[in-house]
mmCIF file of C-alpha atoms and ligand atoms in Angstrom:
data_model
loop_
_atom_site.group_PDB
_atom_site.id
_atom_site.type_symbol
_atom_site.label_atom_id
_atom_site.label_comp_id
_atom_site.label_asym_id
_atom_site.label_seq_id
_atom_site.Cartn_x
_atom_site.Cartn_y
_atom_site.Cartn_z
ATOM 1 C CA UNK Y 1 124.993 100.402 101.106
ATOM 2 C CA UNK Y 2 124.186 98.755 97.760
ATOM 3 C CA UNK Y 3 126.395 95.855 96.821
ATOM 4 C CA UNK Y 4 128.905 96.539 94.018
ATOM 5 C CA UNK Y 5 127.846 93.305 92.333
ATOM 6 C CA UNK Y 6 124.609 91.386 92.811
ATOM 7 C CA UNK Y 7 123.909 88.137 91.007
ATOM 8 C CA UNK Y 8 120.371 86.903 91.216
ATOM 9 C CA UNK Y 9 119.696 83.267 90.401
ATOM 10 C CA UNK Y 10 122.186 83.383 87.510
ATOM 11 C CA UNK Y 11 122.100 80.465 85.083
ATOM 12 C CA UNK Y 12 124.179 79.987 81.937
ATOM 13 C CA UNK Y 13 123.656 76.971 79.692
ATOM 14 C CA UNK Y 14 125.691 76.404 76.547
ATOM 15 C CA UNK Y 15 123.633 74.638 73.907
ATOM 16 C CA UNK Y 16 123.588 71.104 72.497
ATOM 17 C CA UNK Y 17 126.452 70.048 70.205
ATOM 18 C CA UNK Y 18 128.729 73.010 70.891
ATOM 19 C CA UNK Y 19 128.340 72.529 74.615
ATOM 20 C CA UNK Y 20 129.084 68.809 74.413
ATOM 21 C CA UNK Y 21 132.245 69.337 72.460
ATOM 22 C CA UNK Y 22 133.858 71.671 74.934
ATOM 23 C CA UNK Y 23 132.418 70.355 78.172
ATOM 24 C CA UNK Y 24 134.982 69.726 80.857
ATOM 25 C CA UNK Y 25 134.716 67.323 83.690
ATOM 26 C CA UNK Y 26 133.906 69.921 86.318
ATOM 27 C CA UNK Y 27 130.525 70.842 84.900
ATOM 28 C CA UNK Y 28 127.121 69.282 84.621
ATOM 29 C CA UNK Y 29 125.337 68.217 81.376
ATOM 30 C CA UNK Y 30 121.596 68.106 80.849
ATOM 31 C CA UNK Y 31 119.879 65.199 78.983
ATOM 32 C CA UNK Y 32 119.672 67.437 75.932
ATOM 33 C CA UNK Y 33 123.461 67.619 75.916
ATOM 34 C CA UNK Y 34 123.599 71.187 77.122
ATOM 35 C CA UNK Y 35 126.429 72.235 79.478
ATOM 36 C CA UNK Y 36 125.190 73.956 82.622
ATOM 37 C CA UNK Y 37 128.211 76.215 83.131
ATOM 38 C CA UNK Y 38 126.515 78.334 85.844
ATOM 39 C CA UNK Y 39 123.712 76.671 87.787
ATOM 40 C CA UNK Y 40 121.782 79.213 89.835
ATOM 41 C CA UNK Y 41 124.195 81.575 91.519
ATOM 42 C CA UNK Y 42 123.035 84.097 94.102
ATOM 43 C CA UNK Y 43 125.765 86.377 95.309
ATOM 44 C CA UNK Y 44 126.380 89.849 96.691
ATOM 45 C CA UNK Y 45 129.831 91.437 96.594
ATOM 46 C CA UNK Y 46 130.317 94.581 98.746
ATOM 47 C CA UNK Y 47 131.751 97.819 97.511
ATOM 48 C CA UNK Y 48 135.528 97.855 97.993
ATOM 49 C CA UNK Y 49 135.758 94.136 98.679
ATOM 50 C CA UNK Y 50 138.486 91.812 97.379
ATOM 51 C CA UNK Y 51 136.359 88.855 96.387
ATOM 52 C CA UNK Y 52 137.628 85.624 94.881
ATOM 53 C CA UNK Y 53 135.930 82.858 92.991
ATOM 54 C CA UNK Y 54 137.878 79.660 93.597
ATOM 55 C CA UNK Y 55 137.229 76.283 92.062
ATOM 56 C CA UNK Y 56 138.559 73.534 89.787
ATOM 57 C CA UNK Y 57 138.697 73.784 86.011
ATOM 58 C CA UNK Y 58 135.218 73.778 84.510
ATOM 59 C CA UNK Y 59 133.373 74.794 87.677
ATOM 60 C CA UNK Y 60 131.940 77.964 86.109
ATOM 61 C CA UNK Y 61 134.153 80.731 87.547
ATOM 62 C CA UNK Y 62 135.176 82.325 84.247
ATOM 63 C CA UNK Y 63 131.647 82.137 82.874
ATOM 64 C CA UNK Y 64 130.339 83.908 85.977
ATOM 65 C CA UNK Y 65 132.967 86.575 85.487
ATOM 66 C CA UNK Y 66 132.093 86.972 81.811
ATOM 67 C CA UNK Y 67 128.425 87.348 82.790
ATOM 68 C CA UNK Y 68 129.364 90.198 85.167
ATOM 69 C CA UNK Y 69 131.463 91.813 82.393
ATOM 70 C CA UNK Y 70 128.668 91.401 79.846
ATOM 71 C CA UNK Y 71 130.678 89.217 77.431
ATOM 72 C CA UNK Y 72 128.001 86.564 77.874
ATOM 73 C CA UNK Y 73 124.218 86.929 78.369
ATOM 74 C CA UNK Y 74 122.656 84.741 81.074
ATOM 75 C CA UNK Y 75 120.123 82.064 80.216
ATOM 76 C CA UNK Y 76 118.248 83.001 83.388
ATOM 77 C CA UNK Y 77 118.713 85.475 86.211
ATOM 78 C CA UNK Y 78 119.992 89.007 86.579
ATOM 79 C CA UNK Y 79 123.217 90.944 87.064
ATOM 80 C CA UNK Y 80 123.159 94.187 89.138
ATOM 81 C CA UNK Y 81 126.043 96.609 89.434
ATOM 82 C CA UNK Y 82 125.712 99.205 92.208
ATOM 83 C CA UNK Y 83 121.961 98.816 92.263
ATOM 84 C CA UNK Y 84 121.496 98.993 88.516
ATOM 85 C CA UNK Y 85 120.175 96.102 86.524
ATOM 86 C CA UNK Y 86 122.747 95.706 83.731
ATOM 87 C CA UNK Y 87 121.649 92.225 82.594
ATOM 88 C CA UNK Y 88 120.948 93.333 79.008
ATOM 89 C CA UNK Y 89 123.620 96.050 78.788
ATOM 90 C CA UNK Y 90 126.671 95.586 76.570
ATOM 91 C CA UNK Y 91 130.095 95.469 78.203
ATOM 92 C CA UNK Y 92 131.075 99.035 77.403
ATOM 93 C CA UNK Y 93 128.014 100.372 79.215
ATOM 94 C CA UNK Y 94 129.031 98.615 82.434
ATOM 95 C CA UNK Y 95 131.325 100.306 84.912
ATOM 96 C CA UNK Y 96 133.779 97.348 84.952
ATOM 97 C CA UNK Y 97 137.117 96.433 83.402
ATOM 98 C CA UNK Y 98 138.699 93.042 82.925
ATOM 99 C CA UNK Y 99 142.316 91.901 83.310
ATOM 100 C CA UNK Y 100 143.114 88.572 81.674
ATOM 101 C CA UNK Y 101 145.882 86.056 82.118
ATOM 102 C CA UNK Y 102 147.475 86.819 78.744
ATOM 103 C CA UNK Y 103 148.063 90.474 79.267
ATOM 104 C CA UNK Y 104 147.275 91.261 75.568
ATOM 105 C CA UNK Y 105 149.521 94.328 75.461
ATOM 106 C CA UNK Y 106 150.244 95.902 72.077
ATOM 107 C CA UNK Y 107 153.900 94.890 71.436
ATOM 108 C CA UNK Y 108 154.748 97.802 69.147
ATOM 109 C CA UNK Y 109 153.412 100.445 71.598
ATOM 110 C CA UNK Y 110 155.249 101.894 74.573
ATOM 111 C CA UNK Y 111 154.067 101.191 78.083
ATOM 112 C CA UNK Y 112 152.584 104.647 78.302
ATOM 113 C CA UNK Y 113 150.665 104.253 75.043
ATOM 114 C CA UNK Y 114 149.411 100.836 76.062
ATOM 115 C CA UNK Y 115 148.093 102.218 79.373
ATOM 116 C CA UNK Y 116 146.600 105.299 77.705
ATOM 117 C CA UNK Y 117 145.112 103.452 74.745
ATOM 118 C CA UNK Y 118 141.503 103.456 76.065
ATOM 119 C CA UNK Y 119 141.763 107.160 76.840
ATOM 120 C CA UNK Y 120 143.071 107.968 73.362
ATOM 121 C CA UNK Y 121 140.181 106.053 71.829
ATOM 122 C CA UNK Y 122 137.788 108.023 73.983
ATOM 123 C CA UNK Y 123 139.521 111.244 72.829
ATOM 124 C CA UNK Y 124 140.577 112.342 76.357
ATOM 125 C CA UNK Y 125 142.761 115.469 75.894
ATOM 126 C CA UNK Y 126 146.511 114.818 75.870
ATOM 127 C CA UNK Y 127 147.394 116.604 79.107
ATOM 128 C CA UNK Y 128 144.658 114.876 81.007
ATOM 129 C CA UNK Y 129 145.599 111.549 79.449
ATOM 130 C CA UNK Y 130 149.264 111.904 80.391
ATOM 131 C CA UNK Y 131 148.419 112.763 83.976
ATOM 132 C CA UNK Y 132 146.085 109.764 84.296
ATOM 133 C CA UNK Y 133 148.583 107.403 82.682
ATOM 134 C CA UNK Y 134 151.245 108.671 85.147
ATOM 135 C CA UNK Y 135 148.872 108.110 88.103
ATOM 136 C CA UNK Y 136 147.962 104.589 86.946
ATOM 137 C CA UNK Y 137 151.650 103.653 86.504
ATOM 138 C CA UNK Y 138 152.346 105.066 89.947
ATOM 139 C CA UNK Y 139 149.656 102.841 91.417
ATOM 140 C CA UNK Y 140 151.311 99.710 90.014
ATOM 141 C CA UNK Y 141 154.790 101.037 90.953
ATOM 142 C CA UNK Y 142 156.006 101.429 87.390
ATOM 143 C CA UNK Y 143 156.501 105.179 87.191
ATOM 144 C CA UNK Y 144 159.402 105.957 84.880
ATOM 145 C CA UNK Y 145 158.621 103.020 82.604
ATOM 146 C CA UNK Y 146 156.398 104.930 80.219
ATOM 147 C CA UNK Y 147 158.844 104.786 77.293
ATOM 148 C CA UNK Y 148 159.638 101.075 77.425
ATOM 149 C CA UNK Y 149 158.246 98.482 75.080
ATOM 150 C CA UNK Y 150 156.486 95.434 76.580
ATOM 151 C CA UNK Y 151 159.361 93.189 75.358
ATOM 152 C CA UNK Y 152 161.684 95.146 77.674
ATOM 153 C CA UNK Y 153 159.716 94.172 80.761
ATOM 154 C CA UNK Y 154 159.555 91.059 82.963
ATOM 155 C CA UNK Y 155 156.397 88.997 83.138
ATOM 156 C CA UNK Y 156 155.360 90.589 86.443
ATOM 157 C CA UNK Y 157 155.903 94.051 85.084
ATOM 158 C CA UNK Y 158 153.870 93.309 82.000
ATOM 159 C CA UNK Y 159 151.031 92.110 84.133
ATOM 160 C CA UNK Y 160 151.273 95.343 86.131
ATOM 161 C CA UNK Y 161 151.021 97.324 82.877
ATOM 162 C CA UNK Y 162 147.868 95.341 82.068
ATOM 163 C CA UNK Y 163 146.553 96.244 85.506
ATOM 164 C CA UNK Y 164 147.404 99.966 84.988
ATOM 165 C CA UNK Y 165 145.601 99.864 81.684
ATOM 166 C CA UNK Y 166 142.462 98.669 83.465
ATOM 167 C CA UNK Y 167 142.829 101.078 86.384
ATOM 168 C CA UNK Y 168 143.316 104.108 84.177
ATOM 169 C CA UNK Y 169 139.614 103.954 83.246
ATOM 170 C CA UNK Y 170 138.757 104.141 86.932
ATOM 171 C CA UNK Y 171 136.193 101.380 86.861
ATOM 172 C CA UNK Y 172 134.231 100.817 90.032
ATOM 173 C CA UNK Y 173 134.662 97.078 89.658
ATOM 174 C CA UNK Y 174 137.743 95.316 88.331
ATOM 175 C CA UNK Y 175 137.398 91.714 87.121
ATOM 176 C CA UNK Y 176 140.538 89.614 87.079
ATOM 177 C CA UNK Y 177 140.676 86.211 85.396
ATOM 178 C CA UNK Y 178 143.697 84.239 86.658
ATOM 179 C CA UNK Y 179 145.917 87.306 86.064
ATOM 180 C CA UNK Y 180 148.952 85.715 87.698
ATOM 181 C CA UNK Y 181 148.571 82.338 85.993
ATOM 182 C CA UNK Y 182 151.467 82.773 83.578
ATOM 183 C CA UNK Y 183 154.021 83.867 86.236
ATOM 184 C CA UNK Y 184 156.432 81.641 88.062
ATOM 185 C CA UNK Y 185 155.762 80.812 91.670
ATOM 186 C CA UNK Y 186 158.051 83.373 93.288
ATOM 187 C CA UNK Y 187 156.810 86.233 91.165
ATOM 188 C CA UNK Y 188 153.237 85.119 91.662
ATOM 189 C CA UNK Y 189 153.649 85.230 95.417
ATOM 190 C CA UNK Y 190 155.150 88.747 95.232
ATOM 191 C CA UNK Y 191 152.385 89.932 92.935
ATOM 192 C CA UNK Y 192 149.698 88.567 95.261
ATOM 193 C CA UNK Y 193 150.939 90.850 98.007
ATOM 194 C CA UNK Y 194 151.227 93.776 95.554
ATOM 195 C CA UNK Y 195 147.790 93.227 94.112
ATOM 196 C CA UNK Y 196 146.178 93.238 97.539
ATOM 197 C CA UNK Y 197 148.085 96.417 98.487
ATOM 198 C CA UNK Y 198 147.052 98.128 95.248
ATOM 199 C CA UNK Y 199 143.458 97.113 95.772
ATOM 200 C CA UNK Y 200 143.456 98.523 99.285
ATOM 201 C CA UNK Y 201 145.024 101.773 98.017
ATOM 202 C CA UNK Y 202 142.590 102.372 95.161
ATOM 203 C CA UNK Y 203 139.566 101.008 97.008
ATOM 204 C CA UNK Y 204 138.098 99.475 93.847
ATOM 205 C CA UNK Y 205 136.085 96.267 94.145
ATOM 206 C CA UNK Y 206 138.152 93.356 92.826
ATOM 207 C CA UNK Y 207 136.468 90.156 91.623
ATOM 208 C CA UNK Y 208 139.231 87.637 91.187
ATOM 209 C CA UNK Y 209 139.054 84.206 89.485
ATOM 210 C CA UNK Y 210 141.582 81.525 90.476
ATOM 211 C CA UNK Y 211 141.963 77.782 90.873
ATOM 212 C CA UNK Y 212 144.822 78.321 93.336
ATOM 213 C CA UNK Y 213 143.588 78.083 96.937
ATOM 214 C CA UNK Y 214 146.653 79.664 98.444
ATOM 215 C CA UNK Y 215 146.248 82.696 96.153
ATOM 216 C CA UNK Y 216 142.600 83.036 97.171
ATOM 217 C CA UNK Y 217 143.339 82.676 100.865
ATOM 218 C CA UNK Y 218 146.209 85.211 100.734
ATOM 219 C CA UNK Y 219 144.347 88.020 99.010
ATOM 220 C CA UNK Y 220 140.584 87.781 99.577
ATOM 221 C CA UNK Y 221 138.348 89.480 102.051
ATOM 222 C CA UNK Y 222 135.824 86.767 101.160
ATOM 223 C CA UNK Y 223 135.720 83.997 98.639
ATOM 224 C CA UNK Y 224 133.279 81.597 97.062
ATOM 225 C CA UNK Y 225 134.249 77.981 96.348
ATOM 226 C CA UNK Y 226 132.689 76.820 93.088
ATOM 227 C CA UNK Y 227 131.796 73.307 92.116
ATOM 228 C CA UNK Y 228 129.796 72.240 89.069
ATOM 229 C CA UNK Y 229 128.388 75.700 88.392
ATOM 230 C CA UNK Y 230 127.287 76.322 91.960
ATOM 231 C CA UNK Y 231 128.693 78.008 95.040
ATOM 232 C CA UNK Y 232 129.589 75.252 97.443
ATOM 233 C CA UNK Y 233 130.537 77.610 100.285
ATOM 234 C CA UNK Y 234 131.003 81.342 100.820
ATOM 235 C CA UNK Y 235 132.947 83.076 103.556
ATOM 236 C CA UNK Y 236 136.182 84.631 104.769
ATOM 237 C CA UNK Y 237 139.427 82.653 104.214
ATOM 238 C CA UNK Y 238 139.378 81.694 107.903
ATOM 239 C CA UNK Y 239 135.732 80.532 107.751
ATOM 240 C CA UNK Y 240 136.440 78.302 104.788
ATOM 241 C CA UNK Y 241 139.677 76.855 106.191
ATOM 242 C CA UNK Y 242 138.522 76.403 109.751
ATOM 243 C CA UNK Y 243 134.917 75.488 109.116
ATOM 244 C CA UNK Y 244 134.651 73.798 105.682
ATOM 245 C CA UNK Y 245 131.004 72.783 105.177
ATOM 246 C CA UNK Y 246 131.606 69.888 102.762
ATOM 247 C CA UNK Y 247 134.184 67.245 101.971
ATOM 248 C CA UNK Y 248 134.803 69.029 98.653
ATOM 249 C CA UNK Y 249 135.636 72.389 100.353
ATOM 250 C CA UNK Y 250 137.799 70.671 102.960
ATOM 251 C CA UNK Y 251 139.783 69.107 100.101
ATOM 252 C CA UNK Y 252 139.924 72.142 97.854
ATOM 253 C CA UNK Y 253 140.837 74.680 100.507
ATOM 254 C CA UNK Y 254 143.647 72.849 102.191
ATOM 255 C CA UNK Y 255 144.535 69.204 102.242
ATOM 256 C CA UNK Y 256 141.753 66.679 102.322
ATOM 257 C CA UNK Y 257 142.228 64.559 105.384
ATOM 258 C CA UNK Y 258 138.964 62.728 105.567
ATOM 259 C CA UNK Y 259 137.813 60.168 108.063
ATOM 260 C CA UNK Y 260 134.659 58.319 106.990
ATOM 261 C CA UNK Y 261 132.816 55.033 107.388
ATOM 262 C CA UNK Y 262 134.447 52.541 109.771
ATOM 263 C CA UNK Y 263 137.511 54.705 110.253
ATOM 264 C CA UNK Y 264 135.294 57.582 111.497
ATOM 265 C CA UNK Y 265 133.437 55.200 113.790
ATOM 266 C CA UNK Y 266 136.683 53.816 115.247
ATOM 267 C CA UNK Y 267 138.414 57.178 115.768
ATOM 268 C CA UNK Y 268 135.630 59.734 116.230
ATOM 269 C CA UNK Y 269 133.076 57.406 117.711
ATOM 270 C CA UNK Y 270 130.199 58.203 115.362
ATOM 271 C CA UNK Y 271 129.182 57.913 111.724
ATOM 272 C CA UNK Y 272 129.662 60.721 109.254
ATOM 273 C CA UNK Y 273 132.501 62.409 107.426
ATOM 274 C CA UNK Y 274 135.160 64.295 109.339
ATOM 275 C CA UNK Y 275 138.301 66.172 108.507
ATOM 276 C CA UNK Y 276 141.421 67.016 110.564
ATOM 277 C CA UNK Y 277 143.906 69.559 109.218
ATOM 278 C CA UNK Y 278 147.463 68.152 108.737
ATOM 279 C CA UNK Y 279 149.048 70.811 110.968
ATOM 280 C CA UNK Y 280 146.772 69.902 113.877
ATOM 281 C CA UNK Y 281 148.164 66.399 114.102
ATOM 282 C CA UNK Y 282 151.353 65.507 115.965
ATOM 283 C CA UNK Y 283 153.489 62.437 115.611
ATOM 284 C CA UNK Y 284 154.217 60.360 118.695
ATOM 285 C CA UNK Y 285 155.604 56.931 119.434
ATOM 286 C CA UNK Y 286 153.267 54.069 118.754
ATOM 287 C CA UNK Y 287 151.086 53.369 121.790
ATOM 288 C CA UNK Y 288 151.958 56.751 123.412
ATOM 289 C CA UNK Y 289 149.473 57.934 126.068
ATOM 290 C CA UNK Y 290 146.947 60.505 124.981
ATOM 291 C CA UNK Y 291 145.080 63.083 127.103
ATOM 292 C CA UNK Y 292 141.313 62.988 127.681
ATOM 293 C CA UNK Y 293 140.672 65.659 125.093
ATOM 294 C CA UNK Y 294 142.831 63.899 122.496
ATOM 295 C CA UNK Y 295 142.500 61.130 119.960
ATOM 296 C CA UNK Y 296 145.320 58.698 119.186
ATOM 297 C CA UNK Y 297 145.506 56.604 116.016
ATOM 298 C CA UNK Y 298 148.326 54.158 115.289
ATOM 299 C CA UNK Y 299 149.757 53.771 111.854
ATOM 300 C CA UNK Y 300 152.849 53.507 109.653
ATOM 301 C CA UNK Y 301 154.634 56.328 107.872
ATOM 302 C CA UNK Y 302 154.256 55.511 104.183
ATOM 303 C CA UNK Y 303 155.900 58.551 102.584
ATOM 304 C CA UNK Y 304 158.019 61.444 103.777
ATOM 305 C CA UNK Y 305 158.207 64.623 101.804
ATOM 306 C CA UNK Y 306 160.919 67.053 103.031
ATOM 307 C CA UNK Y 307 159.841 70.629 102.226
ATOM 308 C CA UNK Y 308 162.577 72.662 103.887
ATOM 309 C CA UNK Y 309 160.780 74.523 106.676
ATOM 310 C CA UNK Y 310 158.290 71.640 107.167
ATOM 311 C CA UNK Y 311 157.956 67.967 106.393
ATOM 312 C CA UNK Y 312 154.835 66.224 105.095
ATOM 313 C CA UNK Y 313 154.211 62.673 106.268
ATOM 314 C CA UNK Y 314 151.647 60.401 104.709
ATOM 315 C CA UNK Y 315 150.583 57.876 107.325
ATOM 316 C CA UNK Y 316 148.615 54.688 106.649
ATOM 317 C CA UNK Y 317 146.383 54.176 109.691
ATOM 318 C CA UNK Y 318 145.899 50.704 111.104
ATOM 319 C CA UNK Y 319 142.130 51.515 111.085
ATOM 320 C CA UNK Y 320 142.372 52.049 107.289
ATOM 321 C CA UNK Y 321 142.836 55.167 105.103
ATOM 322 C CA UNK Y 322 145.715 57.626 104.934
ATOM 323 C CA UNK Y 323 146.215 60.855 106.765
ATOM 324 C CA UNK Y 324 148.609 63.679 105.893
ATOM 325 C CA UNK Y 325 150.525 65.245 108.771
ATOM 326 C CA UNK Y 326 152.708 68.355 108.477
ATOM 327 C CA UNK Y 327 155.326 69.179 111.065
ATOM 328 C CA UNK Y 328 157.655 72.134 111.318
ATOM 329 C CA UNK Y 329 161.313 71.108 111.161
ATOM 330 C CA UNK Y 330 162.116 72.830 114.440
ATOM 331 C CA UNK Y 331 164.908 70.595 115.697
ATOM 332 C CA UNK Y 332 165.047 67.958 113.016
ATOM 333 C CA UNK Y 333 167.410 67.643 110.109
ATOM 334 C CA UNK Y 334 166.427 66.412 106.660
ATOM 335 C CA UNK Y 335 168.327 63.142 107.390
ATOM 336 C CA UNK Y 336 166.283 62.558 110.506
ATOM 337 C CA UNK Y 337 162.930 63.198 108.924
ATOM 338 C CA UNK Y 338 163.682 61.074 105.858
ATOM 339 C CA UNK Y 339 164.722 58.187 108.104
ATOM 340 C CA UNK Y 340 161.177 58.179 109.501
ATOM 341 C CA UNK Y 341 159.846 56.399 106.421
ATOM 342 C CA UNK Y 342 158.354 53.011 107.349
ATOM 343 C CA UNK Y 343 158.260 53.787 111.083
ATOM 344 C CA UNK Y 344 155.420 52.750 113.244
ATOM 345 C CA UNK Y 345 153.842 55.841 114.897
ATOM 346 C CA UNK Y 346 150.847 57.191 116.787
ATOM 347 C CA UNK Y 347 149.035 60.219 115.440
ATOM 348 C CA UNK Y 348 147.582 62.439 118.071
ATOM 349 C CA UNK Y 349 145.091 65.332 117.674
ATOM 350 C CA UNK Y 350 142.725 67.270 119.865
ATOM 351 C CA UNK Y 351 139.077 66.292 119.587
ATOM 352 C CA UNK Y 352 138.122 69.942 119.036
ATOM 353 C CA UNK Y 353 140.099 69.875 115.797
ATOM 354 C CA UNK Y 354 137.934 67.238 114.283
ATOM 355 C CA UNK Y 355 135.442 68.927 111.968
ATOM 356 C CA UNK Y 356 132.291 67.301 110.669
ATOM 357 C CA UNK Y 357 131.569 67.982 107.030
ATOM 358 C CA UNK Y 358 128.769 67.017 104.619
ATOM 359 C CA UNK Y 359 129.229 64.785 101.606
HETATM 360 P P1 LIG R 1 138.881 77.162 84.077
HETATM 361 O O1 LIG R 1 139.512 77.409 85.395
HETATM 362 O O2 LIG R 1 139.404 75.929 83.383
HETATM 363 O O3 LIG R 1 138.789 78.360 83.212
HETATM 364 P P2 LIG R 1 136.137 77.656 84.973
HETATM 365 O O4 LIG R 1 135.778 77.244 86.311
HETATM 366 O O5 LIG R 1 136.446 79.055 84.694
HETATM 367 O O6 LIG R 1 137.332 76.738 84.427
HETATM 368 P P3 LIG R 1 134.240 77.893 82.822
HETATM 369 O O7 LIG R 1 135.263 78.380 81.851
HETATM 370 O O8 LIG R 1 133.318 78.881 83.361
HETATM 371 O O9 LIG R 1 134.937 77.152 84.028
HETATM 372 O O10 LIG R 1 133.447 76.676 82.129
HETATM 373 C C1 LIG R 1 132.317 76.024 82.753
HETATM 374 C C2 LIG R 1 131.781 74.977 81.788
HETATM 375 O O11 LIG R 1 131.150 75.654 80.662
HETATM 376 C C3 LIG R 1 132.842 74.071 81.179
HETATM 377 O O12 LIG R 1 132.326 72.786 81.017
HETATM 378 C C4 LIG R 1 133.086 74.701 79.820
HETATM 379 O O13 LIG R 1 133.559 73.746 78.893
HETATM 380 C C5 LIG R 1 131.715 75.238 79.443
HETATM 381 N N1 LIG R 1 131.800 76.401 78.580
HETATM 382 C C6 LIG R 1 132.485 77.543 78.813
HETATM 383 N N2 LIG R 1 132.316 78.403 77.766
HETATM 384 C C7 LIG R 1 131.614 77.736 76.815
HETATM 385 C C8 LIG R 1 131.148 78.065 75.460
HETATM 386 N N3 LIG R 1 131.404 79.246 74.905
HETATM 387 N N4 LIG R 1 130.461 77.132 74.818
HETATM 388 C C9 LIG R 1 130.145 75.938 75.367
HETATM 389 N N5 LIG R 1 130.523 75.572 76.607
HETATM 390 C C10 LIG R 1 131.276 76.463 77.334
#
């Protein structure tokens, strides 16, 4: 089957002065002062997939999304939607819709009119329009809210109206740019689950931009980690978490627990860069025996962060460098874990949980 979205060696450079003024740290500049926002992206997104683009600020995610939508023209490369080359087509001739972080609802219009706005403009007959608005509100679980004004809704509900307004056009691809960015944590977590459920129900391809790794891991079928306008790694959430290819991905998807240089030599036995996930490490008494398939590293607990269900310990290793360890608070109270600060310990992990990564 043809991919819903295909990007072929996509490049976007923003020119000279203008580019220099707005350049952020996460992107690359050429000697002419241009900003290379997108630096040669090849990507295929399958029909019906929930695909996320994850990366730090300035890494080129939004620009890539805008190139798919047609709000920007690429400097080089091509954009294909369902097998059609749309590189030179304007946004309204592309079968996509975009949902932004600031929902941009019309405050004076009712929820129903906001959702149906695009259909009214396109002169869809009233009965048809009302039916489709009703269906779209159903999808986002807001049936019965037609008559309300946006000001009478919570942040999460407003974002769902914005989603319904995009879904009502029945696009084959929905582009979402940090749509949950303005919501508080609890609501964001609820909406992540809702969004994924809605996407599965409607079967539309979602291309989702976020800088929040947890969000990307929770919702995506696959995701791409962006860095400096390029895709650093592409895969399923489990691929990226369990087999990060580079130190950057290991740090961005999860906590960066890197062993390098002399520390790597002492603990892993060879040169290179390695990572161990914090939940794979257990705390033992200093000098405790370790099994053949385990590594033991002595150190001192520098900081204890009590998080309720778990505790995060930052341990300064005798060999040099710090490692983060997370432990579930199965039988320990907050008093007990906090008293661990300054204690001398041994960190123990299985050799198989040491992953080699590239620079
Ligand atoms: P964020 O999460 O902060 O939105 P991002 O990963 O989406 O970041 P982009 O917005 O795609 O990153 O920006 C990539 C680079 O391109 C940045 O350095 C940015 O300043 C630059 N850039 C984006 N739009 C323009 C523009 N219209 N003119 C000049 N430079 C731009």
